[in-house]
Coordinates of C-alpha atoms in Angstrom, one line a residue:
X14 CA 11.9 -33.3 20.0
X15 CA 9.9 -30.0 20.2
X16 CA 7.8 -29.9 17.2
X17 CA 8.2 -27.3 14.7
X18 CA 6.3 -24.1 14.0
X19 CA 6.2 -22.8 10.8
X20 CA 4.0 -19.6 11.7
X21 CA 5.1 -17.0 14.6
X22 CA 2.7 -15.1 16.6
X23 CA 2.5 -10.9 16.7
X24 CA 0.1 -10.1 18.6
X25 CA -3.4 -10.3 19.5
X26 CA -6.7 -7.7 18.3
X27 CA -9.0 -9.1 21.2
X28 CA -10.6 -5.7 22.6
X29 CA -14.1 -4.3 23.5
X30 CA -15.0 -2.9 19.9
X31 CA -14.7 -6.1 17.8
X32 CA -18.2 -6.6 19.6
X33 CA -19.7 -3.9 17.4
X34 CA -17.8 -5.9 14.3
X35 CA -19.6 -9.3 15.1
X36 CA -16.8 -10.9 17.4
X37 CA -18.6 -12.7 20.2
X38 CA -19.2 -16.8 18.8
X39 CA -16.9 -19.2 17.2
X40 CA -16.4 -18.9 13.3
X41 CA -17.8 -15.0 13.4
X42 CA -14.6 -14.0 11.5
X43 CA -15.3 -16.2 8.0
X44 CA -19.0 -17.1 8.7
X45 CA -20.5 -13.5 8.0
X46 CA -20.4 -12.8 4.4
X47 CA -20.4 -8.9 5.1
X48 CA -17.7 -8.5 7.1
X49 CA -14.5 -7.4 5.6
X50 CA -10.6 -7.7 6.4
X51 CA -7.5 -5.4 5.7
X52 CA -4.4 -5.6 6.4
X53 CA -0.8 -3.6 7.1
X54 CA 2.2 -4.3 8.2
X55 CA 1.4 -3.2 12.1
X56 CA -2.4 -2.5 11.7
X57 CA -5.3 -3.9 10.9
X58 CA -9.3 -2.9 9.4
X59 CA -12.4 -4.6 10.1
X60 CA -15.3 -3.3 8.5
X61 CA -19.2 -4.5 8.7
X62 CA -22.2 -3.1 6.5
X63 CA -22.1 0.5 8.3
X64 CA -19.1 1.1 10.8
X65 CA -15.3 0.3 10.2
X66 CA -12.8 -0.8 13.4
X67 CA -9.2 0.2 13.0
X68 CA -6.7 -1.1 14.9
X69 CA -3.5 0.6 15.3
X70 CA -1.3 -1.5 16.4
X71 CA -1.7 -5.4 17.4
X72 CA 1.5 -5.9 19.3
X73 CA 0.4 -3.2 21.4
X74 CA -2.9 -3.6 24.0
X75 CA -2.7 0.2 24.4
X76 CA -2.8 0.8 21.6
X77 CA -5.7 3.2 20.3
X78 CA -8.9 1.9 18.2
X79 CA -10.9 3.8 15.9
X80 CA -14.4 3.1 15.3
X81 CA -15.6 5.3 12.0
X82 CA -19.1 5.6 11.0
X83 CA -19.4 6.5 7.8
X84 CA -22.8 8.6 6.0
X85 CA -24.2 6.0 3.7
X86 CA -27.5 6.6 2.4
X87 CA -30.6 4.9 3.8
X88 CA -32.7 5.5 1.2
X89 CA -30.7 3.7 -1.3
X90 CA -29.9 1.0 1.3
X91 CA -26.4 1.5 0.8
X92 CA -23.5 -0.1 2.7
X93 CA -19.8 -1.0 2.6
X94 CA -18.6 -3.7 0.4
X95 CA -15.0 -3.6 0.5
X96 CA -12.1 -2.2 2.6
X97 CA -8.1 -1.5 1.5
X98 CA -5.3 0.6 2.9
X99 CA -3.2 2.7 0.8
X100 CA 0.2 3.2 2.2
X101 CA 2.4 6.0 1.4
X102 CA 6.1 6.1 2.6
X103 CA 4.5 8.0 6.0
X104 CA 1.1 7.8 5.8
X105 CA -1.4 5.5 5.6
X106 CA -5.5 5.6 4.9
X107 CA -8.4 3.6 4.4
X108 CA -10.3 3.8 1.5
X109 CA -13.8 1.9 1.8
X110 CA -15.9 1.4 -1.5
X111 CA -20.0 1.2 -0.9
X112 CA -22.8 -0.9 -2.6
X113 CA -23.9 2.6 -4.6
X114 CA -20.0 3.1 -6.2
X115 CA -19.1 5.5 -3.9
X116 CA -15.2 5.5 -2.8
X117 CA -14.8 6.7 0.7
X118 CA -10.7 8.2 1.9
X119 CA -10.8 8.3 5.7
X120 CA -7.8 9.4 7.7
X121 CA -6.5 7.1 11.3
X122 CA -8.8 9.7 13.0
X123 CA -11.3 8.8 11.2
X124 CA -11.4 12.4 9.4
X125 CA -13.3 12.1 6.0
X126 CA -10.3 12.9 3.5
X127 CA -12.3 12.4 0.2
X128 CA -15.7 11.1 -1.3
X129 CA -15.8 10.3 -5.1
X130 CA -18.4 8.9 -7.1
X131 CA -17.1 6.2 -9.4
X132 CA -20.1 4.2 -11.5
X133 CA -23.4 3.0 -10.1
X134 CA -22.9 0.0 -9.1
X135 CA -21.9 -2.4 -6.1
X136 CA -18.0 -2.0 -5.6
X137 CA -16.5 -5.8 -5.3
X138 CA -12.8 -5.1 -4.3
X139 CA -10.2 -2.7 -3.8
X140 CA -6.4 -2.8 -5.4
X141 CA -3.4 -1.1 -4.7
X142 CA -0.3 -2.6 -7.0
X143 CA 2.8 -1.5 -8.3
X144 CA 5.8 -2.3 -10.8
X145 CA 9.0 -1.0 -10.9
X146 CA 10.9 -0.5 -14.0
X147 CA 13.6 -3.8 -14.2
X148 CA 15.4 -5.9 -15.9
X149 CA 11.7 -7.6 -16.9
X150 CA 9.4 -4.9 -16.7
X151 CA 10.0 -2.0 -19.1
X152 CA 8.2 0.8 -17.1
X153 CA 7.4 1.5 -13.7
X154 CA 3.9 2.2 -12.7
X155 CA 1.4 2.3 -9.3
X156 CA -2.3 2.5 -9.3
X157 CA -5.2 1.9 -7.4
X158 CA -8.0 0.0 -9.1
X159 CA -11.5 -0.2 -8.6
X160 CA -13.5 -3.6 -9.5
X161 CA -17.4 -4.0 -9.9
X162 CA -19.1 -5.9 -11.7
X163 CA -18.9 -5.8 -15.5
X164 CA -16.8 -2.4 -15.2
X165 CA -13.0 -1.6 -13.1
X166 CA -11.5 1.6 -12.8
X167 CA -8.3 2.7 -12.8
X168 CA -6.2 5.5 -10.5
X169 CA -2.9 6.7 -11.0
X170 CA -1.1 6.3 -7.8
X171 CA 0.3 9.7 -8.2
X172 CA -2.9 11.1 -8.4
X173 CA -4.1 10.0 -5.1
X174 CA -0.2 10.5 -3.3
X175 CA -1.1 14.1 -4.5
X176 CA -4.5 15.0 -3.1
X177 CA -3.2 12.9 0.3
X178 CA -0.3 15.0 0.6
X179 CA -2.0 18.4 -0.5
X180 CA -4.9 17.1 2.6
X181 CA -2.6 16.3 5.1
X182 CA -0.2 19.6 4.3
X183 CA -3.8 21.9 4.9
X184 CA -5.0 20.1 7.9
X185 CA -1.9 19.2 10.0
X186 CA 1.1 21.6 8.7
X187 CA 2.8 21.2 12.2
X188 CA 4.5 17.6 10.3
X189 CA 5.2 19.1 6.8
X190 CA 7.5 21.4 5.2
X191 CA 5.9 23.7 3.7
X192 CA 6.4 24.7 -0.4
X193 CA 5.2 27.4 -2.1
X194 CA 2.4 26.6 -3.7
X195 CA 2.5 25.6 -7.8
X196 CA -0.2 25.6 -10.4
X197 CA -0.9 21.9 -10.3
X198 CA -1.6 22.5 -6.8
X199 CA -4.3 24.5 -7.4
X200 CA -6.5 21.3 -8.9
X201 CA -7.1 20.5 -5.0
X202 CA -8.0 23.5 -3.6
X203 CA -11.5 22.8 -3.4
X204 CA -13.1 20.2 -1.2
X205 CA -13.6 16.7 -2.7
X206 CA -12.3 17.8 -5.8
X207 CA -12.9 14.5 -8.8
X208 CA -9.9 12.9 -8.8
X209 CA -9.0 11.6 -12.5
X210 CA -9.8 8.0 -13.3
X211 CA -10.2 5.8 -16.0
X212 CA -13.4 3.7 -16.7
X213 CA -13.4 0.7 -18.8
X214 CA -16.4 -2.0 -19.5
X215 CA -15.3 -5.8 -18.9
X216 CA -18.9 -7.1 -18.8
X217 CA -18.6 -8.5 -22.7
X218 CA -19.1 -12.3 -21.1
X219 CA -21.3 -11.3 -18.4
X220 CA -21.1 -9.7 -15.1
X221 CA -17.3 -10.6 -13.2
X222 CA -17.2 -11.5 -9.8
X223 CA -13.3 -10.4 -9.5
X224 CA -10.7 -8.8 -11.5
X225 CA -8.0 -6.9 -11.9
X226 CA -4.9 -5.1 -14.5
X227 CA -2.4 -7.5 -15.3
X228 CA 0.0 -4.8 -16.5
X229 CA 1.0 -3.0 -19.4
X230 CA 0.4 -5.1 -22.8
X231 CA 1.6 -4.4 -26.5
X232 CA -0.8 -2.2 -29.0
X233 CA -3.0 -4.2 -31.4
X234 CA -2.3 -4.8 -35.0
X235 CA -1.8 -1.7 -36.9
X236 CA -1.5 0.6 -34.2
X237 CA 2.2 -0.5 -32.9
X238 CA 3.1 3.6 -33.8
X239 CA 0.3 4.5 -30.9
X240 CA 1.6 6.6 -28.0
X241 CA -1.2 5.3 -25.7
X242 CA -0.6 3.0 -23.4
X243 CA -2.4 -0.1 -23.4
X244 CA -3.5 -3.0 -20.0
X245 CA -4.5 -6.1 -19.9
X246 CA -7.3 -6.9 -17.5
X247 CA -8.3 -10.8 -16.3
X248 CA -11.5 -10.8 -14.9
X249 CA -13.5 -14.9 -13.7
X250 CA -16.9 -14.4 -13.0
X251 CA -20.1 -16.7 -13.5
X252 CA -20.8 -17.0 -17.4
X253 CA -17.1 -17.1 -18.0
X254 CA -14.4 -18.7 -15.9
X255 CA -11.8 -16.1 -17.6
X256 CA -12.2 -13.7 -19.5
X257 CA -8.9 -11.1 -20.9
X258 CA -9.5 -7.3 -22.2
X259 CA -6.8 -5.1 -23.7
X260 CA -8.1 -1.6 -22.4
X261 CA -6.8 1.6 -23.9
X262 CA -6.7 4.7 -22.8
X263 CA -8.7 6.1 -25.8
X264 CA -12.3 6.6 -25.2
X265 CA -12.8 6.8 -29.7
X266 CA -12.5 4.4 -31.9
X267 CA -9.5 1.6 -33.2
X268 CA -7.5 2.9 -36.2
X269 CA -9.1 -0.5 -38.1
X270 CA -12.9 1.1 -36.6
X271 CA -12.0 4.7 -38.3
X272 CA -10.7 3.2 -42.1
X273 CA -13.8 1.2 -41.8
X274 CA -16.1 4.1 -41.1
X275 CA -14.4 6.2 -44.2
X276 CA -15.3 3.5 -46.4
X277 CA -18.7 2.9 -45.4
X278 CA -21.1 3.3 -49.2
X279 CA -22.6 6.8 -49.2
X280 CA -26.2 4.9 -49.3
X281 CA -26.3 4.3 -46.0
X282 CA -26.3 8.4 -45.1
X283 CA -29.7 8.6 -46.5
X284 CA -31.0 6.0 -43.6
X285 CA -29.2 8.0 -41.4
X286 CA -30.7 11.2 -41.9
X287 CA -34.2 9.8 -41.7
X288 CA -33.0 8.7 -38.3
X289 CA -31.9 11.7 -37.2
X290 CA -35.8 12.8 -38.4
X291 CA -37.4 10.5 -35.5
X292 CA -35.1 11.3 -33.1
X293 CA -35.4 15.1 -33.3
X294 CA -39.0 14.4 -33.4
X295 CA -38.8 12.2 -29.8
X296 CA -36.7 14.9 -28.5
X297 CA -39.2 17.6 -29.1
X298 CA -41.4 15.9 -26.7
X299 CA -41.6 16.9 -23.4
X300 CA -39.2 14.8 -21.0
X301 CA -38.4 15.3 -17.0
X302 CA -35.4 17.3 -16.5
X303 CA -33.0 15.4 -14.5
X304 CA -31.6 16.5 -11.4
X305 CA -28.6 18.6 -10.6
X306 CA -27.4 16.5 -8.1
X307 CA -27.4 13.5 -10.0
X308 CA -23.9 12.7 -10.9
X309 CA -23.3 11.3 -14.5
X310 CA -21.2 8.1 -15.3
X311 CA -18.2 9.1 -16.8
X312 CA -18.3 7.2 -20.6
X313 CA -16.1 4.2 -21.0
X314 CA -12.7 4.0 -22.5
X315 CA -12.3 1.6 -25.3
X316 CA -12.1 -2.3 -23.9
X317 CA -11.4 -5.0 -26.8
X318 CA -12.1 -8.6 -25.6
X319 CA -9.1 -10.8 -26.0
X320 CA -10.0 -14.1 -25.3
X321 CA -12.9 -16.6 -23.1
X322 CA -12.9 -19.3 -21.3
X323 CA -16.3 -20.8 -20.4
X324 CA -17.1 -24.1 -18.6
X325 CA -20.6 -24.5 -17.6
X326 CA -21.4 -24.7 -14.5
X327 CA -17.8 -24.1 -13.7
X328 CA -18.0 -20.1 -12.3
X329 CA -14.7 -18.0 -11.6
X330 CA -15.2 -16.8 -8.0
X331 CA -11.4 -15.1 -6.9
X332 CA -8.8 -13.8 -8.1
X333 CA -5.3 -13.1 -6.9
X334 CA -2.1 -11.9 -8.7
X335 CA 1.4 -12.4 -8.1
X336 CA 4.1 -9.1 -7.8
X337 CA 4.8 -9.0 -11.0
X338 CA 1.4 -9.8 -12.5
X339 CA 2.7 -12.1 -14.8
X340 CA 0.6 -14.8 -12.8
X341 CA -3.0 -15.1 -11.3
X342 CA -4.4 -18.0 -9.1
X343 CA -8.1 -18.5 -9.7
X344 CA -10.5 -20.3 -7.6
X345 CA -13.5 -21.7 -9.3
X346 CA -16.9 -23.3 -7.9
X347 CA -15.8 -26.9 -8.6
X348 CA -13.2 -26.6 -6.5
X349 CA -10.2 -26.1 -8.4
X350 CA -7.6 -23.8 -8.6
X351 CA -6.2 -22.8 -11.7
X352 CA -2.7 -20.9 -12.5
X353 CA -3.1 -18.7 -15.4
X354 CA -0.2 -17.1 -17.4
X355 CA -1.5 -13.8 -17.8
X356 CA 1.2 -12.8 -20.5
X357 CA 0.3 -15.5 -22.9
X358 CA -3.4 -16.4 -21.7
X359 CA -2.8 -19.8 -20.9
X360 CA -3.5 -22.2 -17.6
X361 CA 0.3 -23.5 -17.0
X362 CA -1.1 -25.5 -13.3
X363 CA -4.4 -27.2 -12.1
X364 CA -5.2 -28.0 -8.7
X365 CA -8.5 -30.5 -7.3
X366 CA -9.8 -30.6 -4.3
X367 CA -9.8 -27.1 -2.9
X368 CA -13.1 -25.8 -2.2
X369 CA -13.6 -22.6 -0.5
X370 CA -10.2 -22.1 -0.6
X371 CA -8.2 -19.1 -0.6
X372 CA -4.7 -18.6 -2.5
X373 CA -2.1 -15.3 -2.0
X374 CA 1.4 -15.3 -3.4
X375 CA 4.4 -15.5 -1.1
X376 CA 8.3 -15.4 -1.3
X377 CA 9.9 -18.1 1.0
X378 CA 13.8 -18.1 1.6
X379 CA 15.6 -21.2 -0.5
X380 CA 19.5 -20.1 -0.3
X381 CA 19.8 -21.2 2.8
X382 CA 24.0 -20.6 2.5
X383 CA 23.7 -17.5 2.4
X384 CA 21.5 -16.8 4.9
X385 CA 23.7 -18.7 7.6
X386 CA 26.8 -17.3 5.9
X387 CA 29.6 -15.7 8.7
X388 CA 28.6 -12.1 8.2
X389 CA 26.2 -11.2 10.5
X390 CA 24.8 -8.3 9.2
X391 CA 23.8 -10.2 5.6
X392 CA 20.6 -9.0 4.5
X393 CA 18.8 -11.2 1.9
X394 CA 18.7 -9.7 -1.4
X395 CA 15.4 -10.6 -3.7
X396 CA 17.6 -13.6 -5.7
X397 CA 17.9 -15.4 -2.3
X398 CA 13.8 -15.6 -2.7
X399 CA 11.2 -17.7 -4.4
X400 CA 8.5 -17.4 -5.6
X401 CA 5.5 -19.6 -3.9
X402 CA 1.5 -19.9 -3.8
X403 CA -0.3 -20.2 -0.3
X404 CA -3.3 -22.1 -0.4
X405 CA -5.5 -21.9 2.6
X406 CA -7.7 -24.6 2.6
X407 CA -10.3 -24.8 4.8
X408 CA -12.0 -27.7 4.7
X409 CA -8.6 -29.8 5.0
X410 CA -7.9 -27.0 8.0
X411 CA -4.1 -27.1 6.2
X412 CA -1.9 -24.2 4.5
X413 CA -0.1 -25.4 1.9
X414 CA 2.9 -23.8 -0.2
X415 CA 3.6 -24.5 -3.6
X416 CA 6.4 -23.5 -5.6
X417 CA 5.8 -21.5 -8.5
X418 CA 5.3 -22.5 -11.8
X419 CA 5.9 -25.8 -11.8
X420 CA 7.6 -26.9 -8.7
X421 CA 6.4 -29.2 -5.5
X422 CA 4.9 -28.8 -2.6
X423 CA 7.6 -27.0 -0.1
X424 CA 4.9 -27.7 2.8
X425 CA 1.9 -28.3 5.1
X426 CA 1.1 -26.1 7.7
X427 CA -2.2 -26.8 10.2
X428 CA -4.6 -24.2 10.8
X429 CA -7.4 -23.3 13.3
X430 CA -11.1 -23.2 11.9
X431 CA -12.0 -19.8 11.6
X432 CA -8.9 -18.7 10.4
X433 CA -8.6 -16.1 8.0
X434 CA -5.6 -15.3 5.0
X435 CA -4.5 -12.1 5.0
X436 CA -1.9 -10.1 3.1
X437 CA -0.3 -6.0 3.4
X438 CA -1.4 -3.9 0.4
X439 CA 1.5 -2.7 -1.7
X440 CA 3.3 0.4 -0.2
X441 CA 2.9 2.9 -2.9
X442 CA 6.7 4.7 -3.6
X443 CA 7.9 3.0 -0.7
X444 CA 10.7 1.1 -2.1
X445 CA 14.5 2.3 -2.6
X446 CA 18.2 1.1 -3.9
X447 CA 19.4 1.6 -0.2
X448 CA 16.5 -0.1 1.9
X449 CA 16.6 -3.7 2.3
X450 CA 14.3 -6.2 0.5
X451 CA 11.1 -6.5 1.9
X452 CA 9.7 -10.1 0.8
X453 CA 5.6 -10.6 0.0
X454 CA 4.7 -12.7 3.5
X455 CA 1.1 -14.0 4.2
X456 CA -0.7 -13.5 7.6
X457 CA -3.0 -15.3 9.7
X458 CA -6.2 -13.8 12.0
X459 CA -7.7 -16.9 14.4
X460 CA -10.6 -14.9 14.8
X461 CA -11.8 -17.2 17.7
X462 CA -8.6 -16.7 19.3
X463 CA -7.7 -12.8 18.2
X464 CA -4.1 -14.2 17.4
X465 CA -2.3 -12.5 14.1
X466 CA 0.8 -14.4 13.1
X467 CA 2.9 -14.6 10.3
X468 CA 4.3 -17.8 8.3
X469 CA 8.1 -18.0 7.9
X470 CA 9.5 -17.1 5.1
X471 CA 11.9 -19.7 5.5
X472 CA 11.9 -23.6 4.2
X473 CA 13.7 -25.3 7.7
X474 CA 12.2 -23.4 10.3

């Protein structure tokens, strides 16, 4: 009886430029705390402290590589610290984030597209993620968030489709139709021009060592007439496990913070104008101009802590949402896995036993009738999918697959040491009513062997 395999094989990276990466010895793909992985559908990023290794195309050994160099600075030591694709419908880019809060856009030619400055600060990890407007959620949105520690940042996906298209159009007009230009077109002209972001402070519990935007929340008390929109962002880190934020888009005060101020006894103004005394005094005295160059931080938007979860010496180490956000798997130092309901703030599951491990959300195939119905043509629509948790463990040297929330264990997969879990960033505006469903699958690199496969998405393989 041939023995089943639940994972099927793409295509192999092996090539001369991994060398350059760190390939070369056994366990060089998990062992190196530096180096960094990314993933598309057909390609694949590698990145180290100073160079980044794109490979086209896996299934192909022609296929061309790109090695890009970026400028970081030497003085300030800096170097990359995390890697992410963002995919449009028909284009696709790496964006690279540095140790000094620089966010890097570089083209498959390894052109320079756009250089940004976000906060000063070592950037953790990169997220692309996206919603549309359903039956559950009430509005569509897609943005691209940048996590460091204590602070994350959020871009509208629109934003960056924009200055990608406007790029792309001036440089290589050969594969666009042009359109007369409009006024919003104008905010691009110029050369790394800032692309809007917003800039929110999650460090109330200490310093987090992942996080990310849950979605779109309700206002707080007293402010349900608002028109600003308000997210929810979990963040585990080392002095909390979890911690929650509602972020608004507001950089002022709460309407409760304003009827506070107006009530505030008229005795206090005499403290504050001796106040303002010292400090015009202390500015009077000579101080070092600072330099033009020197880019200020733009000020944080209002961030009001929700909730804490602390367990000393338990620290939050990862952090990984499912499609809809209404989930998150967290990895702690203890070696457990928890399952947090991000909607209502509470752990619904608890794994033991899983240090080191790793955790991505899949959808797996369970109406198996349908699939293997007459029509040959069937395409499986999203009902026909579950939802499931894939935890690589590595110290077992097993996958397993759980059913989400509460259901069992659908199966045990082996894998190689020096494996790695890997999964395609969302595809910003990619989806439509006519295309078929495209399911959330989880991929493999054996870096020892160079061998990218994918597991099966369905139960009875």
């Amino acid at each position: 009886m041939a023995r089943r395999s639940y994972k099927i094989d793409l295509g192999c990276i092996a090539c001369d430029e991994l060398t350059e990466i760190g390939a070369g010895k056994s366990g060089w793909l998990v062992d190196n705390p530096n180096l960094l992985c990314a993933i598309d559908t057909h390609s694949l990023a590698l990145a180290n402290r100073s160079s980044i290794l794109l490979i086209l195309s896996w299934s192909d050994s022609n296929a061309s590589r790109v090695m890009i160099r970026p400028e970081l600075s030497p003085i300030e030591a800096e170097f990359i610290s995390a890697i992410e694709w963002f995919v449009l419908d028909d284009v696709s880019v790496v964006v690279a984030g540095t140790s000094c809060g620089y966010l890097l856009v570089f083209s498959l030619r390894g052109e320079l597209i756009h250089r940004q400055m976000i906060y000063p600060g070592r950037v953790l990890k990169l997220r692309v993620r996206g919603t549309k407007k359903d039956l559950i959620q009430d509005t569509s949105s897609e943005e691209f968030c940048v996590i460091m520690p204590g602070v994350v940042a959020r871009f509208d996906g629109s934003d960056i489709q924009n200055m990608l298209q406007k790029w792309f159009e001036e440089e290589y007009p050969q594969f666009w139709v042009q359109k007369p230009k409009s006024q919003d077109s104008e905010d691009f002209e110029n050369q790394y021009v800032k692309l809007p972001y917003q800039l929110w402070n999650i460090g109330k519990y200490g310093t987090c060592a992942d996080a990310a935007l849950t979605g779109i929340m309700p206002p707080p008390l007293l402010e349900n007439q608002s028109s600003q929109r308000y997210y929810c962002a979990v963040a585990v880190g080392e002095d909390a496990v979890i911690s929650a934020y509602r972020l608004s888009e507001d950089k002022g005060r709460s309407l409760v913070g304003e009827l506070l101020s107006k009530v505030v006894p008229a005795a206090f103004s005499t403290v504050a104008s001796f106040s303002k005394l010292i400090w015009r005094s202390e500015q009077t005295s000579p101080k070092k101009s600072p330099k033009k160059s020197e880019e200020k931080p733009q000020p944080f938007a209002r961030a009001s802590p929700l909730t804490c979860f602390k367990d000393h010496p338990r620290k939050g180490e990862k952090l990984t949402l499912s499609p809809s956000g209404t989930l998150a798997a967290i990895t702690d130092s203890l070696g457990r896995i928890l399952l947090l309901d991000t909607q209502a703030l509470v752990v619904v599951r608890l794994w033991k036993g899983y240090r080191d491990a790793s955790c991505l959300f899949m959808e797996m195939l369970v109406n198996k009738d349908t699939t293997s119905s007459s029509s040959n043509h069937y395409e499986p629509v999203k009902s026909d999918y579950c939802l499931c948790l894939a935890i690589h463990a590595p110290r077992k040297g097993i996958i397993e697959i759980w059913q989400m929330r509460t259901g069992p264990r659908l199966r045990t997969i082996p894998c190689a040491k020096g494996s790695k879990m890997l999964q395609p960033t969302y595809r910003v505006g990619a989806s439509t009513s006519s295309a078929p469903y495209v399911p959330l699958e989880v991929f493999f690199l054996n870096g020892d062997s160079g061998v990218i496969s994918v597991l099966s998405r369905t139960l009875d393989s």
